[in-house]
Amino acid sequence: QVGSFGTCAFVAATVVLWFGLSSIPLDHQHSSIASNKANAKKHDDDGADRTKSNTSLIQQQQLQTLLQDGKVRTILAGFFVTIALLTENFLVWVVSATYVPSHNDTPTPLQDNGRLVLQSLASLASFTKADLQSIRDALNVPWSLVSALATSLLCVELHMGDDRSKKRSLWGVVLRALMTLAFARMIRGISFSLTVLPSQIPFCYDNKFPNPPPDNWSEWIWVGLNPATNGGCNDLIVSGHATITSLFACICTSVSGNTLFGICVWVLLSVDFLVEMYQGLHYSVDMFLGGVITSLLWKSFAHLEKDAHIGKNTKFVSLEHISVSDGIWYGVPTYVAFGVLTFGSSFMANGFIYLYLVCSVGVVVKNGGYSHYVQHLLLCLLYVALGVYL
């Protein structure tokens, strides 16, 4: 199993590296150098005849201009998503540890009419639970959506495909997606914290968390900081699985202008939801609200993509002209991510996700703005996150 996963992870890492090198703008070095020289000259000229108050005003204006940059706003949105996911991860442990009835027994689950209907239909069609799971495995919905997502982002970045994808920017799409995900996960965390539902999985708490919960506060908090890669027990409303897969579907169908493709994606996603509901991993309302809330949030944040519009007609460096130093700078974080994902623990992978995010911000601060290398670091972050949590 490790060998199979490692092979797939290596191929995916190689694709990430290829994309990073093939999407380097032709003028990325010259334009950044010219911009830095121009800014330095401007600061020298202005510094000679401006007072401290004027200098402070200039700095505020420069900060405001920086924050209006769509690429910088996308990186800040990444921080927002990280905070939302860290908070949610801790709340998963909080509701599980404080729901005492689940510690030594399996509480009676609520009546799920959606699941009852699906069980009746499966019985009429002579489908067993194993049959439905085999269908789900064959469709492999999450990774099918990841493939569609990667293709969509590739078309947007390299200006491929129809007019719809050519008129959009990668950073605008990612900014919109990150804000959708952040708010969806915030709503999810608030929802399952307000009302704790009993899990439909027998002895769920015993299989996922220490029983009894630690008495020492430091140990108690440490459990909450561990990444809940296999989910919790009572973090039901709203389904995290539904928010992620629905977001992927929203992205790839919005980039594609093909109606039939869009219908196929949503039908595929619906099948995945139905099997999840039938198996009792989530209540029907969890999956329903996850899809609806994420889709509505995606529509609501459409203006962010327009505000983050980045120039088009970018020319890229051909692969034969990529320098050895570029290959090293882009290759090291890519294959470090591969090593962590394949051979490290989920806790270590979580740490590297934060490390890549901090490094991305550090590069932005050092360069005084966006550079293409930041994009590659964020892709490495996404690579690790998808490998761990999906």
Coordinates of C-alpha atoms in Angstrom, one line a residue:
Q1 CA 0.0 0.0 0.0
V2 CA 2.9 2.4 0.9
G3 CA 4.5 1.5 -2.4
S4 CA 1.4 2.2 -4.4
F5 CA 0.8 5.5 -2.6
G6 CA 4.4 6.5 -2.9
T7 CA 4.4 5.9 -6.7
C8 CA 1.3 8.0 -7.1
A9 CA 2.7 10.7 -4.8
F10 CA 6.0 10.8 -6.8
V11 CA 4.2 11.2 -10.1
A12 CA 2.0 14.0 -8.6
A13 CA 5.2 15.7 -7.2
T14 CA 6.8 15.5 -10.6
V15 CA 3.7 17.1 -12.2
V16 CA 3.8 19.9 -9.6
L17 CA 7.5 20.5 -10.4
W18 CA 6.8 20.5 -14.1
F19 CA 4.0 23.0 -13.7
G20 CA 6.1 25.2 -11.6
L21 CA 9.0 25.4 -14.1
S22 CA 6.8 25.6 -17.2
S23 CA 4.7 28.5 -15.8
I24 CA 7.7 30.8 -14.9
P25 CA 7.0 34.1 -16.6
L26 CA 9.6 35.1 -19.3
D27 CA 10.2 38.5 -17.7
H28 CA 9.9 37.5 -14.0
Q29 CA 13.5 38.3 -13.2
H30 CA 13.9 41.5 -15.3
S31 CA 10.5 43.0 -14.2
S32 CA 11.2 42.4 -10.5
I33 CA 14.7 43.9 -10.7
A34 CA 13.4 46.9 -12.6
S35 CA 10.6 47.3 -10.1
N36 CA 13.0 47.1 -7.2
K37 CA 15.3 49.7 -8.8
A38 CA 12.5 52.0 -9.5
N39 CA 11.1 51.8 -6.0
A40 CA 14.6 52.3 -4.5
K41 CA 15.1 55.4 -6.7
K42 CA 11.7 56.8 -5.8
H43 CA 12.4 56.3 -2.1
D44 CA 15.8 58.0 -2.4
D45 CA 14.3 61.0 -4.2
D46 CA 11.3 61.3 -1.9
G47 CA 13.4 60.8 1.3
A48 CA 15.5 63.9 0.6
D49 CA 12.6 66.3 0.8
R50 CA 9.9 64.7 2.9
T51 CA 9.2 64.9 6.6
K52 CA 8.6 62.0 8.9
S53 CA 4.9 62.4 8.7
N54 CA 5.0 62.4 4.9
T55 CA 7.2 59.3 5.0
S56 CA 4.7 57.6 7.3
L57 CA 1.9 58.5 4.9
I58 CA 3.8 57.0 2.0
Q59 CA 4.4 53.8 3.9
Q60 CA 0.7 53.5 4.6
Q61 CA -0.1 54.1 0.9
Q62 CA 2.5 51.4 -0.1
L63 CA 0.9 49.0 2.4
Q64 CA -2.5 49.7 1.0
T65 CA -1.3 49.2 -2.5
L66 CA 0.3 45.9 -1.5
L67 CA -2.9 44.7 0.1
Q68 CA -4.8 45.5 -3.0
D69 CA -2.6 43.2 -5.0
G70 CA -4.7 40.1 -5.9
K71 CA -1.8 37.8 -5.4
V72 CA -0.9 39.1 -1.9
R73 CA -4.6 39.0 -1.0
T74 CA -4.7 35.3 -2.0
I75 CA -1.7 34.5 0.3
L76 CA -3.5 36.3 3.2
A77 CA -6.6 34.3 2.4
G78 CA -4.4 31.2 2.8
F79 CA -3.6 32.4 6.4
F80 CA -7.3 32.9 7.0
V81 CA -8.0 29.3 5.8
T82 CA -5.2 27.9 8.0
I83 CA -6.7 29.7 11.1
A84 CA -10.2 28.4 10.3
L85 CA -8.9 24.8 9.8
L86 CA -6.8 24.9 13.0
T87 CA -9.7 26.2 15.0
E88 CA -12.1 23.6 13.5
N89 CA -9.5 20.8 14.2
F90 CA -9.4 21.7 17.9
L91 CA -13.2 22.0 18.1
V92 CA -13.5 18.4 16.7
W93 CA -11.7 17.2 19.8
V94 CA -13.6 19.5 22.1
V95 CA -17.1 18.3 21.2
S96 CA -15.9 14.7 21.2
A97 CA -14.2 14.9 24.6
T98 CA -17.1 16.8 26.2
Y99 CA -19.9 14.5 24.8
V100 CA -19.7 12.1 27.7
P101 CA -22.4 9.6 26.6
S102 CA -20.2 8.5 23.7
H103 CA -17.2 7.6 25.9
N104 CA -18.5 4.3 27.3
D105 CA -21.4 3.5 25.1
T106 CA -22.9 4.1 21.7
P107 CA -25.7 6.7 22.0
T108 CA -28.8 6.0 20.0
P109 CA -28.4 8.0 16.7
L110 CA -31.1 10.3 15.5
Q111 CA -33.6 9.1 12.9
D112 CA -32.3 9.8 9.4
N113 CA -35.1 9.7 6.9
G114 CA -32.7 10.1 4.0
R115 CA -30.7 7.1 5.0
L116 CA -33.9 5.0 5.6
V117 CA -35.1 5.8 2.1
L118 CA -31.7 4.9 0.6
Q119 CA -31.6 1.6 2.5
S120 CA -35.1 0.7 1.2
L121 CA -34.0 1.5 -2.4
A122 CA -30.8 -0.5 -2.0
S123 CA -32.8 -3.5 -0.6
L124 CA -35.2 -3.4 -3.6
A125 CA -32.3 -3.3 -6.0
S126 CA -30.6 -6.2 -4.1
F127 CA -27.5 -4.0 -3.4
T128 CA -25.4 -4.8 -0.4
K129 CA -23.2 -2.4 1.5
A130 CA -20.2 -3.9 -0.1
D131 CA -21.7 -3.5 -3.6
L132 CA -22.2 0.2 -3.1
Q133 CA -18.8 0.7 -1.7
S134 CA -17.3 -1.1 -4.7
I135 CA -19.2 1.3 -7.0
R136 CA -17.9 4.2 -5.0
D137 CA -14.3 2.9 -5.1
A138 CA -14.6 2.4 -8.9
L139 CA -15.8 6.0 -9.4
N140 CA -13.1 7.3 -7.0
V141 CA -14.9 10.7 -6.8
P142 CA -12.5 12.7 -4.6
W143 CA -9.5 12.0 -6.8
S144 CA -11.5 12.4 -10.0
L145 CA -12.4 15.9 -8.7
V146 CA -8.8 16.6 -7.9
S147 CA -7.8 15.6 -11.4
A148 CA -10.5 17.9 -12.8
L149 CA -9.4 20.7 -10.5
A150 CA -5.8 20.4 -11.5
T151 CA -6.8 20.4 -15.2
S152 CA -8.9 23.5 -14.6
L153 CA -6.2 25.4 -12.8
L154 CA -3.7 24.4 -15.5
C155 CA -6.0 25.8 -18.2
V156 CA -6.5 29.0 -16.4
E157 CA -2.8 29.6 -15.7
L158 CA -1.5 28.7 -19.1
H159 CA -4.5 30.3 -20.9
M160 CA -5.7 27.1 -22.5
G161 CA -9.2 25.9 -23.3
D162 CA -12.2 28.0 -24.2
D163 CA -12.7 31.7 -23.8
R164 CA -14.2 31.3 -20.3
S165 CA -10.9 29.9 -18.9
K166 CA -8.7 32.3 -20.9
K167 CA -10.5 35.3 -19.4
R168 CA -9.8 34.3 -15.8
S169 CA -6.7 34.4 -13.6
L170 CA -5.3 31.6 -11.5
W171 CA -4.9 33.9 -8.5
G172 CA -8.5 35.2 -8.8
V173 CA -9.9 31.7 -8.9
V174 CA -7.7 30.5 -5.9
L175 CA -8.6 33.6 -3.8
R176 CA -12.3 33.0 -4.4
A177 CA -11.9 29.3 -3.5
L178 CA -9.9 30.0 -0.3
M179 CA -12.5 32.4 1.0
T180 CA -15.3 30.0 0.1
L181 CA -13.5 27.2 2.0
A182 CA -12.6 29.4 5.0
F183 CA -16.2 30.6 5.5
A184 CA -17.6 27.1 4.9
R185 CA -15.4 25.6 7.5
M186 CA -16.1 28.4 9.9
I187 CA -19.8 27.7 9.5
R188 CA -19.2 24.0 10.0
G189 CA -17.2 24.5 13.2
I190 CA -19.8 26.8 14.7
S191 CA -22.6 24.5 13.7
F192 CA -21.3 21.2 15.2
S193 CA -20.2 23.1 18.3
L194 CA -23.6 24.6 19.0
T195 CA -25.5 21.3 18.6
V196 CA -23.7 18.0 19.2
L197 CA -25.3 15.1 17.4
P198 CA -24.7 11.4 18.3
S199 CA -22.5 9.5 15.9
Q200 CA -24.1 6.7 13.8
I201 CA -20.8 4.8 14.0
P202 CA -20.6 2.3 16.9
F203 CA -17.8 2.9 19.4
C204 CA -16.5 5.8 17.3
Y205 CA -14.9 7.6 20.2
D206 CA -13.0 4.6 21.4
N207 CA -11.5 4.1 17.9
K208 CA -10.4 7.7 17.4
F209 CA -9.6 9.3 20.7
P210 CA -8.0 8.5 24.1
N211 CA -10.6 7.1 26.5
P212 CA -10.9 8.4 29.1
P213 CA -9.9 11.9 28.0
P214 CA -6.6 13.1 29.6
D215 CA -7.0 14.9 33.0
N216 CA -3.9 17.0 32.5
W217 CA -4.7 20.2 30.6
S218 CA -1.5 20.2 28.6
E219 CA -2.1 16.7 27.4
W220 CA -5.8 17.5 26.7
I221 CA -4.9 20.5 24.5
W222 CA -2.1 18.5 22.8
V223 CA -4.7 15.9 21.6
G224 CA -6.7 18.8 20.1
L225 CA -3.6 20.0 18.2
N226 CA -3.0 16.7 16.5
P227 CA -4.5 16.7 13.0
A228 CA -7.8 14.8 12.9
T229 CA -7.0 13.3 9.4
N230 CA -9.6 10.6 9.9
G231 CA -12.3 13.0 11.1
G232 CA -14.0 13.0 14.5
C233 CA -17.2 11.5 15.8
N234 CA -19.6 14.4 16.6
D235 CA -18.4 17.0 14.0
L236 CA -21.4 16.2 11.9
I237 CA -23.2 19.4 10.9
V238 CA -21.9 20.4 8.3
S239 CA -19.9 17.6 6.5
G240 CA -16.3 18.6 5.9
H241 CA -16.2 16.0 3.2
A242 CA -19.1 17.7 1.4
T243 CA -17.5 21.2 1.7
I244 CA -14.3 20.1 0.0
T245 CA -15.7 18.0 -2.8
S246 CA -18.4 20.6 -3.5
L247 CA -15.8 23.3 -3.7
F248 CA -13.8 21.3 -6.2
A249 CA -16.9 20.7 -8.3
C250 CA -17.7 24.5 -8.2
I251 CA -14.2 25.4 -9.4
C252 CA -13.9 22.9 -12.3
T253 CA -17.5 23.4 -13.6
S254 CA -17.1 27.2 -13.5
V255 CA -13.9 27.0 -15.6
S256 CA -15.4 24.6 -18.1
G257 CA -18.1 26.0 -20.4
N258 CA -19.4 22.5 -21.3
T259 CA -22.9 21.9 -19.9
L260 CA -22.7 18.1 -20.2
F261 CA -19.4 18.1 -18.3
G262 CA -21.0 20.1 -15.5
I263 CA -23.9 17.7 -15.2
C264 CA -21.6 14.7 -15.1
V265 CA -19.6 16.3 -12.3
W266 CA -22.6 17.0 -10.1
V267 CA -24.1 13.6 -10.8
L268 CA -20.8 12.0 -9.8
L269 CA -20.7 14.1 -6.6
S270 CA -24.3 13.2 -5.8
V271 CA -23.6 9.5 -6.0
D272 CA -20.7 10.0 -3.6
F273 CA -23.0 11.9 -1.2
L274 CA -25.6 9.2 -1.4
V275 CA -23.2 6.4 -0.6
E276 CA -21.8 8.4 2.3
M277 CA -25.4 8.9 3.7
Y278 CA -26.3 5.2 3.1
Q279 CA -23.2 4.1 5.1
G280 CA -24.1 6.3 8.0
L281 CA -20.8 8.2 8.0
H282 CA -22.8 11.4 8.0
Y283 CA -26.5 12.3 8.5
S284 CA -28.3 13.2 5.3
V285 CA -28.7 16.8 6.4
D286 CA -24.9 17.1 6.9
M287 CA -24.2 16.2 3.3
F288 CA -27.1 18.3 1.9
L289 CA -26.1 21.5 3.8
G290 CA -22.4 21.0 3.0
G291 CA -23.2 21.1 -0.7
V292 CA -25.7 23.9 -0.6
I293 CA -23.7 26.2 1.7
T294 CA -20.5 25.7 -0.2
S295 CA -22.2 26.4 -3.6
L296 CA -23.9 29.6 -2.2
L297 CA -20.6 30.8 -0.8
W298 CA -18.9 30.2 -4.1
K299 CA -21.5 32.3 -5.9
S300 CA -21.3 35.0 -3.2
F301 CA -17.5 35.5 -3.6
A302 CA -17.6 35.9 -7.4
H303 CA -16.7 39.6 -6.9
L304 CA -13.4 38.6 -5.4
E305 CA -12.3 37.0 -8.6
K306 CA -13.1 40.1 -10.6
D307 CA -11.3 42.4 -8.1
A308 CA -8.2 40.1 -8.2
H309 CA -8.0 40.3 -12.0
I310 CA -4.4 39.8 -13.1
G311 CA -3.0 40.7 -16.5
K312 CA -3.2 38.3 -19.4
N313 CA -1.0 37.3 -22.3
T314 CA 1.8 36.2 -20.0
K315 CA 4.8 34.6 -21.9
F316 CA 6.5 31.7 -20.2
V317 CA 10.1 30.5 -20.2
S318 CA 10.6 27.4 -22.3
L319 CA 11.7 24.3 -20.4
E320 CA 15.0 24.1 -22.3
H321 CA 16.0 27.5 -21.1
I322 CA 15.4 26.7 -17.4
S323 CA 18.6 27.2 -15.4
V324 CA 20.0 24.6 -13.1
S325 CA 19.6 27.0 -10.1
D326 CA 15.9 27.3 -11.0
G327 CA 15.6 23.5 -11.1
I328 CA 17.1 23.2 -7.7
W329 CA 15.1 26.0 -6.1
Y330 CA 11.8 24.6 -7.4
G331 CA 12.8 20.9 -7.0
V332 CA 13.9 21.0 -3.4
P333 CA 10.5 22.0 -1.8
T334 CA 8.7 19.7 -4.2
Y335 CA 10.5 16.5 -3.3
V336 CA 10.8 17.5 0.4
A337 CA 6.9 17.6 0.3
F338 CA 7.0 14.2 -1.4
G339 CA 9.2 12.7 1.3
V340 CA 7.1 14.2 4.2
L341 CA 3.9 13.0 2.6
T342 CA 5.2 9.5 1.8
F343 CA 7.4 8.7 4.8
G344 CA 6.4 11.2 7.5
S345 CA 3.5 11.1 10.0
S346 CA 0.3 13.2 9.6
F347 CA 1.5 15.4 12.4
M348 CA 4.8 16.1 10.6
A349 CA 2.9 16.8 7.4
N350 CA 0.7 19.3 9.2
G351 CA 3.8 21.1 10.4
F352 CA 5.2 21.3 6.9
I353 CA 1.9 22.8 5.7
Y354 CA 2.4 25.7 8.1
L355 CA 6.1 25.9 7.2
Y356 CA 5.3 26.3 3.5
L357 CA 2.8 29.0 4.3
V358 CA 5.2 30.9 6.5
C359 CA 7.9 30.6 3.8
S360 CA 5.5 32.0 1.2
V361 CA 4.8 35.0 3.3
G362 CA 8.5 35.4 4.0
V363 CA 9.3 35.5 0.3
V364 CA 6.5 38.1 -0.2
V365 CA 8.0 40.3 2.6
K366 CA 11.6 39.9 1.3
N367 CA 10.7 40.8 -2.3
G368 CA 8.2 43.5 -1.3
G369 CA 5.5 41.7 -3.2
Y370 CA 4.6 38.7 -5.2
S371 CA 7.0 36.4 -7.0
H372 CA 6.4 33.3 -9.0
Y373 CA 8.3 31.2 -6.5
V374 CA 5.5 32.0 -3.9
Q375 CA 3.0 30.3 -6.3
H376 CA 5.2 27.2 -6.4
L377 CA 5.5 27.0 -2.6
L378 CA 1.7 27.3 -2.3
L379 CA 1.3 24.5 -4.8
C380 CA 3.6 22.3 -2.7
L381 CA 1.4 23.2 0.3
L382 CA -1.7 22.2 -1.6
Y383 CA 0.0 18.9 -2.6
V384 CA 0.7 18.0 1.0
A385 CA -2.7 19.1 2.2
L386 CA -4.6 17.0 -0.4
G387 CA -2.4 14.0 0.3
V388 CA -3.0 14.1 4.0
Y389 CA -6.6 15.1 4.3
L390 CA -8.2 13.8 1.1

